[in-house]
Coordinates of N, CA, C and O in Angstrom, one line a residue:
X1 N -8.8 -96.0 -50.9 CA -8.1 -97.5 -52.1 C -7.8 -97.7 -50.5 O -6.5 -97.6 -49.7
X2 N -8.2 -99.1 -51.1 CA -7.7 -100.0 -49.5 C -6.3 -100.5 -50.0 O -7.2 -101.3 -51.4
X3 N -5.8 -101.2 -49.4 CA -4.6 -101.7 -50.5 C -3.6 -102.7 -49.6 O -3.0 -102.9 -48.5
X4 N -4.1 -104.2 -49.7 CA -3.9 -105.0 -49.2 C -2.2 -105.0 -49.5 O -1.3 -105.2 -50.5
X5 N -1.5 -106.4 -48.2 CA 0.0 -106.3 -48.5 C 0.3 -107.7 -49.1 O 1.3 -107.4 -50.4
X6 N -0.4 -108.6 -49.5 CA -0.9 -109.6 -49.3 C -1.8 -110.4 -50.5 O -2.8 -110.1 -49.8
X7 N -1.6 -111.4 -50.9 CA -2.9 -111.6 -51.2 C -3.7 -112.7 -49.7 O -4.9 -113.3 -49.9
X8 N -2.7 -113.0 -49.1 CA -3.4 -113.6 -47.6 C -4.6 -112.5 -46.4 O -5.5 -112.8 -46.4
X9 N -4.5 -111.1 -47.3 CA -5.4 -110.1 -46.4 C -6.0 -109.4 -47.9 O -6.6 -108.7 -47.2
X10 N -6.4 -109.8 -49.0 CA -7.1 -109.4 -50.0 C -8.8 -109.7 -49.3 O -9.4 -108.7 -49.6
X11 N -9.1 -110.6 -48.5 CA -10.5 -110.5 -47.9 C -10.8 -110.0 -46.6 O -11.8 -109.2 -46.8
X12 N -9.8 -109.8 -46.2 CA -10.4 -108.3 -44.9 C -10.2 -107.3 -45.5 O -11.1 -106.2 -45.2
X13 N -8.9 -106.8 -46.9 CA -9.3 -105.9 -47.7 C -10.6 -105.4 -47.9 O -11.4 -104.4 -48.3
X14 N -11.7 -106.7 -48.8 CA -12.6 -106.5 -48.9 C -13.8 -105.9 -48.2 O -14.8 -105.2 -47.9
X15 N -13.7 -106.7 -46.9 CA -14.4 -106.5 -45.4 C -14.3 -105.1 -45.5 O -15.6 -104.8 -44.8
X16 N -12.8 -104.3 -45.5 CA -13.5 -103.2 -44.7 C -13.7 -102.5 -45.6 O -14.3 -101.1 -45.7
X17 N -13.4 -102.5 -47.6 CA -14.2 -101.6 -48.5 C -16.0 -102.0 -48.3 O -16.6 -101.0 -47.9
X18 N -15.8 -102.6 -48.0 CA -17.6 -103.3 -47.8 C -17.8 -102.6 -46.4 O -19.2 -102.0 -46.6
X19 N -17.7 -102.4 -45.1 CA -18.1 -101.7 -44.2 C -17.8 -100.6 -44.1 O -18.4 -99.4 -43.7
X20 N -17.6 -99.9 -44.8 CA -16.9 -98.1 -45.1 C -18.1 -98.0 -46.1 O -18.4 -97.1 -46.6
X21 N -18.7 -98.5 -47.0 CA -19.4 -98.8 -48.2 C -20.5 -98.7 -47.6 O -21.9 -97.7 -47.8
X22 N -21.1 -99.3 -46.8 CA -22.2 -99.5 -45.7 C -22.4 -97.9 -44.9 O -23.4 -97.4 -45.0
X23 N -21.5 -97.4 -45.3 CA -21.4 -96.1 -44.2 C -21.8 -94.9 -45.7 O -21.1 -93.7 -45.4
X24 N -21.3 -95.4 -47.0 CA -21.8 -94.2 -47.8 C -20.5 -93.5 -47.9 O -20.8 -92.8 -49.1
X25 N -19.6 -94.2 -48.0 CA -18.3 -93.6 -48.0 C -17.8 -94.4 -50.1 O -17.9 -95.8 -50.1
X26 N -17.0 -94.0 -50.6 CA -16.5 -94.3 -52.0 C -15.2 -95.0 -51.6 O -14.0 -94.1 -50.9
X27 N -15.3 -96.6 -51.9 CA -13.5 -97.2 -51.1 C -13.4 -98.1 -52.7 O -14.9 -99.3 -53.1
X28 N -12.3 -98.2 -52.9 CA -12.1 -99.2 -53.8 C -10.9 -100.1 -53.2 O -10.1 -99.6 -52.2
X29 N -10.8 -101.4 -53.9 CA -9.7 -102.0 -53.1 C -8.7 -102.0 -54.5 O -9.1 -102.6 -55.4
X30 N -7.5 -102.2 -54.6 CA -6.6 -102.4 -55.4 C -6.1 -104.2 -54.9 O -5.5 -104.5 -54.1
X31 N -6.5 -105.0 -56.0 CA -6.5 -106.5 -55.4 C -5.6 -106.7 -56.8 O -5.4 -108.1 -57.1
X32 N -4.4 -106.2 -57.2 CA -4.0 -107.0 -58.5 C -2.6 -107.9 -57.7 O -2.6 -107.5 -56.7
X33 N -1.7 -108.2 -58.3 CA -1.1 -108.6 -57.8 C 0.6 -108.1 -57.8 O 1.2 -108.4 -58.0
X34 N 0.6 -106.6 -58.1 CA 1.8 -106.0 -57.4 C 2.0 -105.7 -56.2 O 1.2 -106.4 -55.3
X35 N 3.6 -105.1 -55.9 CA 3.9 -105.3 -54.7 C 3.2 -103.9 -54.1 O 2.5 -102.7 -54.9
X36 N 3.0 -103.6 -52.7 CA 2.3 -102.8 -51.7 C 2.9 -101.4 -52.2 O 1.7 -101.1 -52.8
X37 N 4.1 -101.0 -52.1 CA 4.9 -100.1 -52.3 C 4.4 -99.4 -53.8 O 3.6 -98.2 -53.8
X38 N 4.3 -100.4 -54.7 CA 3.8 -99.5 -56.1 C 2.2 -99.4 -55.9 O 1.6 -98.5 -56.6
X39 N 1.4 -100.1 -55.3 CA 0.1 -99.9 -55.3 C -0.2 -98.5 -54.5 O -1.4 -98.0 -54.9
X40 N 0.4 -98.8 -53.7 CA 0.2 -97.0 -53.1 C 0.7 -96.0 -54.1 O 0.2 -95.2 -53.1
X41 N 1.7 -96.4 -54.6 CA 2.6 -95.3 -55.6 C 0.9 -94.6 -56.1 O 0.5 -93.7 -56.7
X42 N 0.7 -96.0 -56.8 CA -0.5 -95.7 -58.4 C -1.9 -94.9 -57.3 O -2.2 -94.1 -58.0
X43 N -2.4 -95.6 -55.8 CA -3.3 -94.8 -55.4 C -3.2 -92.9 -55.4 O -4.1 -92.2 -55.4
X44 N -1.6 -93.0 -54.8 CA -2.1 -91.2 -54.6 C -1.4 -90.6 -55.8 O -2.0 -89.9 -55.9
X45 N -1.3 -91.3 -57.0 CA -1.3 -91.1 -58.0 C -2.7 -90.6 -59.4 O -3.1 -89.9 -59.9
X46 N -3.3 -92.1 -58.3 CA -4.4 -91.9 -59.2 C -5.7 -90.4 -58.0 O -6.6 -90.3 -58.6
X47 N -4.9 -90.2 -57.1 CA -5.2 -88.6 -56.3 C -6.4 -89.3 -55.3 O -7.4 -88.6 -55.0
X48 N -6.0 -90.7 -54.7 CA -6.7 -91.1 -53.9 C -7.0 -89.9 -52.2 O -5.3 -89.9 -51.8
X49 N -7.3 -89.9 -51.7 CA -7.2 -88.9 -50.6 C -6.6 -89.6 -49.5 O -6.2 -89.5 -48.3
X50 N -7.2 -91.0 -49.7 CA -6.6 -92.0 -48.2 C -6.1 -93.2 -49.0 O -7.3 -93.6 -49.7
X51 N -4.6 -93.7 -48.1 CA -4.6 -95.3 -48.8 C -4.7 -96.0 -47.5 O -4.0 -95.7 -46.3
X52 N -5.4 -97.4 -47.3 CA -5.6 -97.9 -46.2 C -4.5 -98.9 -46.5 O -5.6 -99.7 -47.5
X53 N -3.8 -99.5 -46.0 CA -3.1 -100.7 -46.0 C -3.7 -101.4 -44.9 O -3.6 -100.8 -44.1
X54 N -3.6 -102.3 -45.7 CA -4.1 -104.1 -44.6 C -2.9 -105.1 -44.8 O -2.6 -105.4 -45.8
X55 N -2.9 -105.9 -43.9 CA -1.7 -106.5 -43.6 C -2.6 -108.0 -42.3 O -3.3 -107.5 -42.0
X56 N -1.6 -108.6 -42.2 CA -2.6 -109.8 -41.3 C -2.2 -108.7 -39.8 O -3.1 -109.6 -39.4
X57 N -1.4 -108.0 -39.7 CA -1.3 -107.5 -38.0 C -3.0 -107.0 -38.2 O -3.4 -106.5 -37.1
X58 N -3.3 -105.9 -39.0 CA -4.2 -105.1 -39.2 C -5.4 -106.0 -39.1 O -6.8 -105.9 -38.3
X59 N -5.4 -107.0 -39.9 CA -6.8 -108.1 -39.8 C -6.8 -108.4 -38.5 O -7.7 -108.7 -37.7
X60 N -5.7 -108.7 -37.6 CA -5.9 -109.7 -36.4 C -6.6 -108.6 -35.4 O -7.5 -108.7 -34.5
X61 N -6.1 -107.4 -35.3 CA -6.6 -106.0 -34.6 C -7.5 -105.2 -35.0 O -8.2 -104.6 -34.5
X62 N -8.4 -105.8 -36.3 CA -9.4 -105.6 -37.1 C -9.6 -103.8 -37.5 O -9.9 -102.7 -36.9
X63 N -7.7 -103.5 -37.7 CA -7.6 -102.0 -37.5 C -6.9 -102.0 -39.6 O -7.0 -102.9 -40.4
X64 N -6.9 -100.3 -39.7 CA -6.3 -100.4 -40.6 C -5.0 -99.3 -40.4 O -5.0 -98.5 -39.6
X65 N -4.5 -99.5 -41.8 CA -2.9 -98.4 -41.4 C -3.3 -97.0 -42.0 O -3.6 -97.4 -44.0
X66 N -3.2 -96.2 -41.9 CA -3.9 -94.7 -42.7 C -2.5 -93.8 -43.4 O -1.7 -93.5 -42.6
X67 N -2.7 -93.8 -44.4 CA -2.1 -92.6 -45.4 C -2.2 -91.9 -45.9 O -3.8 -92.0 -46.5
X68 N -2.2 -90.1 -46.1 CA -2.7 -89.6 -46.9 C -1.9 -89.5 -48.1 O -1.1 -90.0 -48.2
X69 N -2.5 -89.1 -48.9 CA -2.4 -88.8 -50.8 C -0.5 -88.3 -50.0 O 0.0 -88.3 -51.7
X70 N -0.9 -87.5 -49.6 CA 0.8 -87.0 -49.5 C 1.7 -87.3 -48.8 O 3.1 -86.9 -48.6
X71 N 1.6 -89.1 -49.2 CA 2.5 -89.7 -48.4 C 3.2 -89.7 -46.9 O 3.4 -90.1 -46.2
X72 N 1.8 -89.0 -45.8 CA 1.9 -88.8 -44.6 C 1.3 -90.4 -43.7 O 0.1 -91.0 -44.1
X73 N 1.8 -90.7 -42.8 CA 1.5 -91.8 -42.5 C 1.1 -91.8 -41.3 O 1.5 -90.9 -40.0
X74 N -0.7 -91.8 -40.8 CA -0.8 -91.5 -39.7 C -1.1 -92.3 -38.9 O -2.2 -92.6 -37.6
X75 N -1.0 -94.0 -38.6 CA -1.0 -95.1 -38.1 C -2.2 -95.8 -38.2 O -3.1 -95.8 -38.9
X76 N -2.2 -97.0 -37.2 CA -3.4 -97.5 -36.8 C -4.6 -97.2 -36.2 O -4.3 -96.2 -35.2
X77 N -5.5 -97.6 -36.9 CA -7.1 -96.9 -36.0 C -8.1 -97.9 -36.4 O -7.8 -98.5 -37.5
X78 N -8.8 -98.0 -35.5 CA -10.0 -98.9 -35.9 C -10.6 -98.5 -36.9 O -11.0 -97.7 -36.9
X79 N -11.3 -99.6 -37.3 CA -12.4 -99.3 -38.8 C -13.6 -98.7 -38.1 O -13.6 -97.3 -38.9
X80 N -14.0 -98.9 -36.6 CA -14.6 -97.9 -36.6 C -15.0 -96.3 -36.7 O -15.3 -95.3 -36.4
X81 N -13.0 -95.8 -35.3 CA -12.7 -94.9 -35.5 C -12.8 -93.8 -36.7 O -13.2 -92.8 -36.8
X82 N -12.1 -95.0 -37.6 CA -11.7 -94.0 -39.6 C -13.1 -94.0 -39.9 O -13.5 -92.5 -40.5
X83 N -13.9 -94.8 -40.0 CA -15.4 -94.9 -39.9 C -16.3 -93.0 -39.8 O -16.2 -92.1 -40.4
X84 N -15.8 -92.3 -38.3 CA -16.2 -92.0 -37.6 C -15.8 -90.6 -38.6 O -16.0 -89.7 -38.5
X85 N -14.6 -90.9 -38.4 CA -13.8 -89.6 -38.6 C -13.9 -88.9 -39.7 O -13.6 -87.8 -40.8
X86 N -13.8 -90.4 -40.8 CA -14.6 -89.8 -41.9 C -15.6 -89.2 -42.5 O -15.8 -88.6 -43.2
X87 N -16.4 -89.9 -42.0 CA -18.0 -89.3 -41.5 C -17.6 -88.0 -41.6 O -18.6 -86.8 -41.6
X88 N -17.0 -87.7 -39.8 CA -16.9 -85.9 -39.9 C -16.6 -85.2 -41.0 O -16.9 -83.9 -41.2
X89 N -15.6 -85.2 -41.5 CA -14.7 -84.9 -42.8 C -15.9 -84.7 -43.5 O -15.5 -83.3 -44.4
X90 N -16.5 -85.8 -44.1 CA -17.8 -85.7 -45.2 C -18.9 -84.6 -45.1 O -18.7 -83.8 -46.0
X91 N -19.6 -84.7 -43.8 CA -20.5 -84.2 -43.7 C -20.4 -82.3 -43.3 O -20.6 -81.7 -43.2
X92 N -18.1 -82.4 -42.9 CA -18.4 -80.8 -42.5 C -17.5 -80.1 -44.0 O -17.4 -79.0 -43.9
X93 N -17.3 -81.6 -45.2 CA -17.3 -80.7 -46.1 C -15.7 -80.0 -46.1 O -15.8 -78.6 -46.5
X94 N -15.1 -80.9 -45.2 CA -13.8 -80.0 -44.8 C -12.8 -79.9 -46.0 O -12.8 -81.3 -46.1
X95 N -12.4 -78.7 -46.1 CA -11.1 -79.4 -47.1 C -9.9 -79.4 -46.4 O -8.8 -80.1 -47.7
X96 N -9.5 -80.2 -45.2 CA -8.3 -80.3 -44.5 C -8.7 -81.7 -44.5 O -9.6 -81.7 -43.5
X97 N -8.0 -82.5 -44.6 CA -8.0 -83.8 -43.6 C -8.2 -83.8 -42.2 O -8.1 -83.5 -41.3
X98 N -8.9 -84.8 -41.6 CA -9.6 -85.2 -40.6 C -8.1 -85.5 -39.5 O -7.9 -85.3 -38.4
X99 N -7.6 -86.4 -40.1 CA -6.1 -86.6 -39.0 C -5.2 -85.7 -39.0 O -4.4 -85.3 -38.5
X100 N -5.3 -84.6 -40.5 CA -3.9 -83.5 -39.6 C -4.9 -82.2 -38.8 O -3.8 -82.0 -38.0
X101 N -5.9 -82.3 -38.6 CA -6.6 -81.4 -37.6 C -6.3 -82.2 -36.4 O -5.8 -81.4 -35.3
X102 N -6.5 -83.2 -36.0 CA -6.2 -83.8 -35.0 C -4.9 -83.4 -34.3 O -5.5 -83.5 -33.3
X103 N -3.8 -83.5 -35.5 CA -2.7 -83.0 -34.8 C -1.8 -81.6 -34.3 O -1.8 -81.2 -33.5
X104 N -3.2 -80.6 -34.9 CA -3.5 -79.1 -34.6 C -2.3 -78.8 -35.5 O -2.2 -77.6 -35.0
X105 N -2.0 -79.2 -35.5 CA -0.4 -78.6 -36.4 C -0.9 -78.2 -37.9 O -1.2 -79.1 -38.5
X106 N -0.6 -77.0 -38.8 CA -0.4 -77.3 -39.9 C 0.1 -78.0 -40.7 O 1.3 -78.3 -39.9
X107 N 0.3 -78.7 -42.0 CA 1.0 -80.0 -42.3 C 1.9 -79.2 -42.8 O 3.0 -80.1 -42.6
X108 N 2.5 -78.0 -43.1 CA 4.1 -77.7 -43.9 C 4.9 -77.0 -43.5 O 5.6 -76.8 -43.7
X109 N 4.1 -75.7 -42.4 CA 5.2 -75.6 -41.8 C 5.1 -75.7 -39.8 O 5.7 -74.6 -39.6
X110 N 4.2 -76.3 -39.9 CA 4.6 -76.4 -37.7 C 3.8 -75.8 -37.3 O 3.8 -74.9 -36.4
X111 N 2.6 -74.7 -38.3 CA 1.9 -73.3 -37.2 C 0.8 -74.3 -36.9 O 0.2 -75.3 -37.5
X112 N 0.0 -73.8 -35.7 CA -1.7 -74.1 -35.9 C -2.5 -74.1 -36.9 O -1.6 -72.8 -37.9
X113 N -3.1 -75.2 -37.5 CA -4.2 -75.3 -38.0 C -4.9 -73.6 -38.3 O -5.3 -73.6 -39.9
X114 N -5.3 -73.5 -37.8 CA -5.6 -71.7 -37.5 C -4.9 -70.6 -38.4 O -6.0 -69.7 -38.6
X115 N -3.9 -70.8 -38.3 CA -3.1 -69.7 -38.8 C -2.5 -69.8 -40.1 O -2.4 -71.1 -40.9
X116 N -2.4 -68.7 -41.2 CA -2.2 -68.8 -42.7 C -0.7 -68.9 -42.7 O -0.1 -67.8 -41.7
X117 N 0.4 -69.6 -43.6 CA 1.3 -69.4 -43.8 C 1.8 -68.2 -44.7 O 2.8 -68.6 -45.2
X118 N 1.9 -67.5 -44.3 CA 1.5 -66.3 -45.7 C 3.2 -65.6 -44.8 O 4.2 -65.7 -45.7
X119 N 4.0 -65.6 -43.9 CA 5.4 -64.7 -43.8 C 6.0 -65.9 -44.3 O 7.2 -65.3 -45.2
X120 N 6.2 -67.0 -44.5 CA 7.1 -67.9 -45.0 C 7.0 -67.4 -46.8 O 7.7 -67.2 -47.4
X121 N 6.1 -67.3 -46.8 CA 5.4 -67.3 -48.7 C 6.2 -65.9 -48.5 O 6.7 -65.3 -49.9
X122 N 5.6 -64.4 -47.9 CA 6.6 -63.5 -48.0 C 7.9 -63.1 -48.0 O 8.9 -62.4 -48.9
X123 N 8.5 -63.7 -47.8 CA 10.0 -64.4 -47.1 C 10.3 -64.6 -48.7 O 11.1 -63.5 -49.6
X124 N 10.1 -65.6 -49.1 CA 10.3 -66.1 -50.3 C 10.0 -65.3 -51.7 O 11.1 -65.2 -52.5
X125 N 8.8 -64.7 -51.1 CA 8.5 -63.7 -52.5 C 10.1 -62.6 -52.8 O 10.1 -61.9 -53.5
X126 N 10.6 -61.3 -51.4 CA 11.1 -61.0 -51.4 C 12.5 -61.3 -51.3 O 13.0 -60.2 -52.6
X127 N 12.7 -62.6 -51.4 CA 14.3 -62.9 -51.4 C 13.8 -63.2 -53.1 O 15.3 -63.2 -54.1
X128 N 13.3 -63.4 -53.4 CA 13.1 -63.7 -55.2 C 13.6 -62.3 -56.0 O 14.0 -62.5 -57.2
X129 N 12.9 -61.3 -55.1 CA 12.5 -60.1 -56.0 C 14.4 -59.7 -55.9 O 14.8 -58.7 -56.8
X130 N 14.8 -59.3 -54.6 CA 16.5 -59.3 -54.3 C 16.8 -59.8 -55.5 O 17.7 -59.4 -56.1
X131 N 17.0 -61.4 -55.7 CA 18.3 -61.8 -56.6 C 17.5 -61.3 -57.8 O 18.1 -61.0 -58.3
X132 N 16.6 -61.3 -58.5 CA 15.6 -60.5 -59.8 C 17.0 -59.4 -59.8 O 17.0 -58.9 -60.8
X133 N 16.9 -58.0 -58.9 CA 17.4 -56.9 -58.4 C 18.7 -57.4 -59.3 O 19.1 -56.5 -59.5
X134 N 19.3 -58.6 -58.3 CA 20.9 -58.8 -58.5 C 21.2 -58.5 -60.0 O 22.1 -58.5 -60.3
X135 N 20.1 -59.4 -60.3 CA 20.9 -59.9 -61.5 C 20.4 -58.9 -62.6 O 21.6 -58.6 -64.0
X136 N 19.5 -57.9 -62.5 CA 19.9 -57.2 -63.8 C 20.4 -56.2 -63.6 O 21.1 -55.6 -64.3
X137 N 21.4 -55.9 -62.1 CA 22.5 -54.8 -61.9 C 23.6 -55.7 -62.7 O 24.2 -54.7 -63.0
X138 N 23.5 -57.0 -62.8 CA 24.6 -57.5 -63.3 C 24.6 -57.4 -64.9 O 26.0 -57.2 -65.7
X139 N 23.8 -57.4 -65.5 CA 23.9 -57.3 -67.1 C 23.7 -56.2 -67.1 O 24.3 -56.2 -68.3
X140 N 23.6 -55.6 -66.7 CA 23.0 -53.0 -67.3 C 25.3 -52.9 -66.9 O 25.8 -52.4 -68.1
X141 N 26.0 -53.8 -65.6 CA 27.3 -53.3 -65.8 C 28.0 -54.1 -66.5 O 28.4 -54.5 -67.4

């Protein structure tokens, strides 16, 4: 979803959409007159993988500000670089964002991307079982 900050950047948002569509990527533009934050929130709720925010600065520099649906901001990227990353992600059928891969860290626990966060899940499961056991003891007494 391409989200223009104002009506002044709507034309650039349409240009971004056109260029990404030429690369065979599915892209929409939110041309409503709502505030930018509301547009971003609506795109997130609609489950768009990427939200591309464009304004006057992005128009001058021919870039887009990339956000993922988990509201992580990945900064400004040229349209050429963005298209290349998205096409690479699409062709590899990756389930992980191309922007998260480039950081080399797992999105939620700060581990390298190739390691599973099993330890954190196991610790919380053990804590839950311990709490349940304590509750059962309290009910008996």
